[in-house]
Coordinates of C-alpha atoms in Angstrom, one line a residue:
X22 CA 55.2 68.1 4.9
X23 CA 58.0 67.6 2.4
X24 CA 55.9 65.1 0.5
X25 CA 52.9 67.5 0.0
X26 CA 54.4 69.6 -2.7
X27 CA 57.6 71.0 -4.1
X28 CA 57.2 74.4 -2.3
X29 CA 56.9 72.7 1.1
X30 CA 59.8 70.4 0.3
X31 CA 62.0 73.4 -0.3
X32 CA 60.9 75.1 2.9
X33 CA 61.5 71.9 5.0
X34 CA 65.0 71.5 3.5
X35 CA 66.2 74.9 4.6
X36 CA 68.3 75.3 7.7
X37 CA 66.1 77.7 9.9
X38 CA 63.2 75.3 10.7
X39 CA 65.8 72.7 11.9
X40 CA 68.1 74.9 14.0
X41 CA 66.0 74.7 17.2
X42 CA 65.7 70.9 16.9
X43 CA 69.5 70.6 16.2
X44 CA 70.5 72.6 19.3
X45 CA 68.7 70.0 21.4
X46 CA 70.0 67.0 19.4
X47 CA 73.1 64.9 20.1
X48 CA 76.2 65.7 18.0
X49 CA 74.4 68.0 15.5
X50 CA 77.3 70.4 15.2
X51 CA 76.1 73.1 17.7
X52 CA 78.0 74.2 20.8
X53 CA 76.4 74.7 24.2
X54 CA 76.2 78.4 23.3
X55 CA 74.3 77.6 20.1
X56 CA 77.2 78.4 17.8
X57 CA 77.1 76.4 14.5
X58 CA 80.4 74.6 14.2
X59 CA 79.6 73.0 10.8
X60 CA 77.9 75.6 8.7
X61 CA 78.9 73.9 5.5
X62 CA 76.6 70.8 6.2
X63 CA 72.8 71.2 5.9
X64 CA 71.3 71.2 9.4
X65 CA 68.5 68.8 8.3
X66 CA 71.1 66.1 7.4
X67 CA 72.8 66.6 10.7
X68 CA 69.6 66.1 12.6
X69 CA 68.9 63.0 10.6
X70 CA 72.3 61.5 11.6
X71 CA 71.8 62.7 15.1
X72 CA 68.8 60.3 15.5
X73 CA 71.2 57.4 14.9
X74 CA 73.5 58.6 17.7
X75 CA 70.5 58.9 20.0
X76 CA 69.2 55.4 19.2
X77 CA 72.7 53.8 19.0
X78 CA 72.3 52.8 15.3
X79 CA 75.7 52.3 13.6
X80 CA 77.8 50.0 11.6
X81 CA 81.1 48.8 13.1
X82 CA 84.3 48.3 11.1
X83 CA 88.1 48.1 11.5
X84 CA 90.3 50.7 9.7
X85 CA 93.7 49.5 10.8
X86 CA 95.3 46.4 12.3
X87 CA 98.8 45.8 13.8
X88 CA 100.5 42.7 15.0
X89 CA 102.1 43.8 18.3
X90 CA 100.2 45.3 21.2
X91 CA 100.3 49.1 21.2
X92 CA 99.1 52.0 23.3
X93 CA 98.0 54.3 20.4
X94 CA 97.0 57.9 20.5
X95 CA 95.3 59.7 17.6
X96 CA 94.1 63.1 16.4
X97 CA 91.8 64.2 13.5
X98 CA 92.3 67.2 11.3
X99 CA 90.1 68.0 8.3
X100 CA 90.0 64.7 6.2
X101 CA 93.1 63.2 7.8
X102 CA 93.8 60.9 10.8
X103 CA 97.1 60.9 12.7
X104 CA 97.8 57.8 14.9
X105 CA 100.9 56.7 16.8
X106 CA 102.3 53.2 16.4
X107 CA 105.3 52.4 18.5
X108 CA 107.8 55.2 18.0
X109 CA 106.2 56.6 14.8
X110 CA 103.2 58.8 14.0
X111 CA 101.4 57.9 10.8
X112 CA 99.1 60.2 8.8
X113 CA 96.3 58.7 6.7
X114 CA 93.7 60.3 4.5
X115 CA 90.1 59.4 4.8
X116 CA 88.2 58.3 1.7
X117 CA 85.0 60.2 0.9
X118 CA 82.8 57.9 2.9
X119 CA 84.7 58.7 6.2
X120 CA 84.5 55.0 7.1
X121 CA 87.7 53.9 5.4
X122 CA 91.3 55.1 4.9
X123 CA 93.7 55.1 2.0
X124 CA 96.1 52.2 2.6
X125 CA 99.3 54.2 2.0
X126 CA 100.0 56.8 4.7
X127 CA 100.4 60.5 3.7
X128 CA 103.3 60.9 6.0
X129 CA 105.5 59.1 8.6
X130 CA 106.9 61.2 11.5
X131 CA 109.7 59.6 13.4
X132 CA 112.4 60.7 15.9
X133 CA 111.7 59.0 19.2
X134 CA 113.8 56.2 20.5
X135 CA 110.8 54.6 22.4
X136 CA 107.1 54.6 22.0
X137 CA 105.1 57.8 21.4
X138 CA 103.0 58.2 24.5
X139 CA 100.9 61.3 23.4
X140 CA 100.8 64.0 20.8
X141 CA 98.8 67.0 19.7
X142 CA 98.4 69.0 16.5
X143 CA 98.9 72.7 16.8
X144 CA 100.0 75.6 14.5
X145 CA 100.8 73.1 11.6
X146 CA 103.1 71.2 13.9
X147 CA 102.9 67.8 15.6
X148 CA 104.1 68.0 19.2
X149 CA 104.9 64.5 20.5
X150 CA 105.8 63.1 23.9
X151 CA 107.9 59.9 24.1
X152 CA 108.8 57.2 26.5
X153 CA 112.4 58.3 26.0
X154 CA 111.8 61.4 28.0
X155 CA 111.9 63.6 24.9
X156 CA 109.6 66.0 23.1
X157 CA 109.4 66.0 19.3
X158 CA 108.4 68.9 17.1
X159 CA 107.5 68.0 13.5
X160 CA 106.1 70.3 10.8
X161 CA 103.1 68.6 9.2
X162 CA 103.8 69.6 5.6
X163 CA 107.6 69.5 5.5
X164 CA 110.5 67.4 6.8
X165 CA 111.4 69.8 9.6
X166 CA 111.8 67.9 12.9
X167 CA 113.4 68.7 16.2
X168 CA 113.8 66.5 19.2
X169 CA 115.0 67.6 22.7
X170 CA 115.4 66.0 26.1
X171 CA 112.5 67.2 28.4
X172 CA 112.2 64.9 31.4
X173 CA 114.2 62.3 33.2
X174 CA 111.5 59.7 32.7
X175 CA 108.8 59.1 30.0
X176 CA 106.7 62.1 29.0
X177 CA 103.1 60.9 29.5
X178 CA 101.2 63.9 28.2
X179 CA 101.7 67.1 26.2
X180 CA 99.6 70.0 25.0
X181 CA 100.2 73.1 22.9
X182 CA 98.3 76.3 22.3
X183 CA 99.4 79.8 21.3
X184 CA 103.1 78.9 20.8
X185 CA 103.3 77.4 24.3
X186 CA 104.0 73.7 25.0
X187 CA 103.3 72.1 28.4
X188 CA 104.4 68.6 29.3
X189 CA 103.9 66.2 32.2
X190 CA 106.0 63.2 33.1
X191 CA 106.4 60.2 35.3
X192 CA 109.3 62.0 37.0
X193 CA 106.7 64.1 39.0
X194 CA 107.3 67.4 37.1
X195 CA 105.4 69.5 34.6
X196 CA 107.3 71.9 32.3
X197 CA 106.5 74.8 30.1
X198 CA 108.3 75.3 26.8
X199 CA 108.2 77.9 23.9
X200 CA 107.2 76.9 20.4
X201 CA 109.2 79.5 18.6
X202 CA 112.1 79.2 16.2
X203 CA 115.4 79.6 18.0
X204 CA 114.0 78.8 21.4
X205 CA 112.9 75.2 21.1
X206 CA 114.1 73.2 24.1
X207 CA 114.5 76.2 26.4
X208 CA 112.4 75.4 29.5
X209 CA 110.4 78.4 30.8
X210 CA 109.2 76.8 34.1
X211 CA 109.7 73.5 35.9
X212 CA 106.9 72.6 38.3
X213 CA 107.2 70.1 41.0
X214 CA 103.8 68.3 41.0
X215 CA 104.8 65.8 43.8
X216 CA 103.1 63.1 41.8
X217 CA 103.3 61.4 38.4
X218 CA 101.5 63.4 35.8
X219 CA 99.1 61.4 33.5
X220 CA 97.2 64.2 31.7
X221 CA 97.6 67.9 31.0
X222 CA 95.6 70.7 29.2
X223 CA 96.1 74.4 28.5
X224 CA 93.2 76.8 29.1
X225 CA 91.7 78.4 26.0
X226 CA 92.5 81.8 27.6
X227 CA 96.3 80.8 27.6
X228 CA 96.5 82.0 31.2
X229 CA 96.7 78.7 33.0
X230 CA 96.9 74.9 32.6
X231 CA 95.6 71.9 34.5
X232 CA 97.5 68.7 35.5
X233 CA 95.9 65.4 36.2
X234 CA 98.1 63.3 38.4
X235 CA 98.2 59.8 39.9
X236 CA 96.6 60.9 43.2
X237 CA 99.3 59.2 45.3
X238 CA 101.3 62.1 46.6
X239 CA 98.5 64.5 47.6
X240 CA 94.7 64.6 48.1
X241 CA 93.6 66.2 44.8
X242 CA 94.8 64.9 41.4
X243 CA 93.6 68.0 39.5
X244 CA 95.6 71.2 40.0
X245 CA 95.6 74.5 38.0
X246 CA 98.8 76.4 37.5
X247 CA 99.6 79.9 36.3
X248 CA 101.1 79.6 32.8
X249 CA 103.2 82.8 33.2
X250 CA 104.7 82.2 36.6
X251 CA 104.3 78.4 37.1
X252 CA 102.7 79.0 40.5
X253 CA 99.8 76.9 41.9
X254 CA 96.5 78.7 41.5
X255 CA 94.0 76.2 42.9
X256 CA 93.1 72.5 43.1
X257 CA 89.8 70.9 42.2
X258 CA 88.0 68.7 44.7
X259 CA 89.3 67.1 47.9
X260 CA 87.4 63.8 48.4
X261 CA 89.3 61.7 45.9
X262 CA 90.4 58.2 47.3
X263 CA 94.1 57.4 47.0
X264 CA 95.0 56.2 43.5
X265 CA 92.1 58.0 41.8
X266 CA 94.4 59.3 39.1
X267 CA 93.1 61.4 36.2
X268 CA 94.0 59.8 32.8
X269 CA 92.3 62.4 30.5
X270 CA 91.3 66.0 31.0
X271 CA 90.0 68.6 28.6
X272 CA 88.8 72.2 28.7
X273 CA 85.3 72.5 27.1
X274 CA 85.4 76.3 27.5
X275 CA 87.6 78.7 29.5
X276 CA 85.3 78.2 32.5
X277 CA 84.4 74.4 32.3
X278 CA 86.5 71.3 32.5
X279 CA 86.0 67.6 32.0
X280 CA 88.1 64.8 33.6
X281 CA 88.1 61.0 33.9
X282 CA 90.3 58.3 35.2
X283 CA 90.9 55.4 37.6
X284 CA 87.9 56.3 39.9
X285 CA 85.5 55.3 37.1
X286 CA 83.8 58.8 37.0
X287 CA 83.6 61.5 34.4
X288 CA 83.4 64.8 36.2
X289 CA 82.3 68.2 34.9
X290 CA 83.9 71.2 36.7
X291 CA 82.7 74.8 36.9
X292 CA 85.7 77.1 37.3
X293 CA 83.6 80.3 37.4
X294 CA 82.8 80.2 41.1
X295 CA 85.3 80.7 44.0
X296 CA 84.6 77.1 45.1
X297 CA 85.4 75.7 41.7
X298 CA 83.3 72.6 42.3
X299 CA 82.2 69.5 40.4
X300 CA 78.7 70.3 39.1
X301 CA 77.9 67.0 37.4
X302 CA 79.3 63.4 37.3
X303 CA 78.7 60.2 35.4
X304 CA 79.7 56.8 36.8
X305 CA 80.9 54.0 34.6
X306 CA 78.3 51.2 35.3
X307 CA 80.8 48.3 35.3
X308 CA 83.3 50.0 37.6
X309 CA 86.0 50.2 34.9
X310 CA 88.7 52.7 34.6
X311 CA 88.0 55.4 32.0
X312 CA 91.0 56.0 29.8
X313 CA 89.7 58.8 27.5
X314 CA 86.7 61.1 26.9
X315 CA 85.5 63.3 24.1
X316 CA 82.6 65.7 23.8
X317 CA 80.7 67.5 20.9
X318 CA 80.7 70.7 22.9
X319 CA 77.0 70.3 23.6
X320 CA 75.0 67.3 24.8
X321 CA 77.0 64.2 23.7
X322 CA 79.8 62.7 25.7
X323 CA 81.8 59.6 24.7
X324 CA 84.1 57.6 27.0
X325 CA 86.5 54.7 26.5
X326 CA 86.7 52.0 29.2
X327 CA 89.6 49.7 30.3
X328 CA 87.8 46.3 29.7
X329 CA 86.6 44.8 26.4
X330 CA 87.1 48.0 24.5
X331 CA 83.8 49.4 25.6
X332 CA 82.8 52.8 24.1
X333 CA 79.9 54.5 25.9
X334 CA 77.7 57.3 24.7
X335 CA 76.2 59.6 27.3
X336 CA 73.5 62.3 27.0
X337 CA 74.8 64.9 29.5
X338 CA 71.3 65.9 30.4
X339 CA 70.9 62.5 32.2
X340 CA 73.1 60.4 34.4
X341 CA 72.5 57.0 32.9
X342 CA 74.6 55.7 30.0
X343 CA 72.8 56.1 26.7
X344 CA 74.5 53.2 24.7
X345 CA 77.5 50.9 25.1
X346 CA 79.5 49.4 22.3
X347 CA 82.0 46.5 23.3
X348 CA 84.6 46.4 20.5
X349 CA 86.6 43.3 21.6
X350 CA 85.9 39.8 22.8
X351 CA 87.2 38.3 26.0
X352 CA 90.5 36.8 24.7
X353 CA 91.5 40.1 23.1
X354 CA 90.2 42.4 25.9
X355 CA 91.8 45.9 25.5
X356 CA 91.3 49.4 26.9
X357 CA 90.1 52.1 24.6
X358 CA 93.3 54.2 24.7
X359 CA 91.9 57.1 22.6
X360 CA 88.7 58.0 20.8
X361 CA 87.6 60.8 18.5
X362 CA 84.4 61.5 16.6
X363 CA 82.9 63.7 14.0
X364 CA 79.2 64.3 13.4
X365 CA 79.0 61.0 11.4
X366 CA 81.7 58.7 12.7
X367 CA 83.4 57.6 15.9
X368 CA 87.0 56.2 15.9
X369 CA 88.4 54.2 18.8
X370 CA 92.0 53.1 19.1
X371 CA 92.7 49.8 20.9
X372 CA 95.7 47.6 21.5
X373 CA 95.6 45.7 18.2
X374 CA 93.3 47.8 15.9
X375 CA 91.5 51.0 15.1
X376 CA 87.7 50.7 15.0
X377 CA 85.1 52.9 13.4
X378 CA 81.5 53.3 14.2
X379 CA 79.6 54.6 11.2
X380 CA 76.4 56.5 12.3
X381 CA 75.8 57.9 8.8
X382 CA 75.2 54.6 7.1
X383 CA 74.1 52.2 9.9

C-alpha cells in the first residue's frame, strides 16, 4: 500500500494502523496491558524489528573481553551499560548503533574487597552486593559511596525499590535496610530463611518481597515475606525436588512472578488467587540449569543456560523454544550469568566476554 502513492505511504507510516499488530508481536514495546512503553519510537519500525526476533535473524558480536574468568552482572539504563568485573562496577556509554560501546568507561565504582555478586540501579544509586558480606551504595553521578557489613557470608543478591533495600546471603538470612541518609547500614529486619538465598525481588507495591533459595532446607524455594514486619506470608509450590534452587526471580506485575533455576524450568506464578499457583512453565530442552531470565512485559521471554552460553528466546503463548543462540564453543563453555535486552539488541554476559545480538541490523 505504501508503494501506491504518497498519501497511502503517509497513512501506512502512522502509528494507529500498526498498534494492533504490535500488541501481538514479540518485543514491540507494548506491555501485556497494551501500554506503550516506547512512545518515542515509531510503531511501524518496532514491528519491523519484531519480525527479526520472531524469525531469529540477528548479527552476533562481542562488546567486551576480559582475561580472567568472571561471574559478571549487568544493568541497562538509558544509553548506558553497567557491568561488574571482579570487585568493580564499570559504566559504559553505547554508541548510536547500540551494538558497540565507547572504549573508555564513563565511571568506575569500587569499594568491595571481593567480587561483586549482584547489583541494581535505583534512585540514582548503585546498590551492590559483594562476596565480602558487604553492601555498597554508590551515587551514579557523584563520588559518594558508602559500604557497610551486612551478612556473615557473601551477599548473593540485592534489590531496591522505594528507598528500601533487601539482601539475601549464603548465611541463610535475608535482611531489610533503609536507603535514606543518616540511616544507611541500620538493619530493619533480619529473616531466618533456613536456606541459602540465591535471588530476591521486591514487589512493585512495596508491601512484600520474594526470596529464591537453594531448596535444601525446606520443600519450597520461593517464599514471600511481609516487607514491614518481616513475617512469612506464603510460599509458592510444594513439589520441588531437593536442590531445585531458584537463581533468578522477577516481578512482572504486582500479581505475577517469573522464576528459574536448577530444575531447568521457567515458571510463571499468579499471586491473585488464594492458591497462588504456577499457571505456565517452560522447560529447558537440554536439561540445563537456567541462570537468568528477562521478559519484555508481553510475549517475549529470554533465558540464559549453564552450558555453551546458550540464550533461548520463547514466545510465551507456546511451550516450545522459539530460537536458541549458542555463544561459546566447547573449550570455552560458560553459563550466561546475566542477560538484558532492548527492542533492538540483546546483551549476554559470560565468563570471558560480553556478547550482543543485533536484531535491528541482522
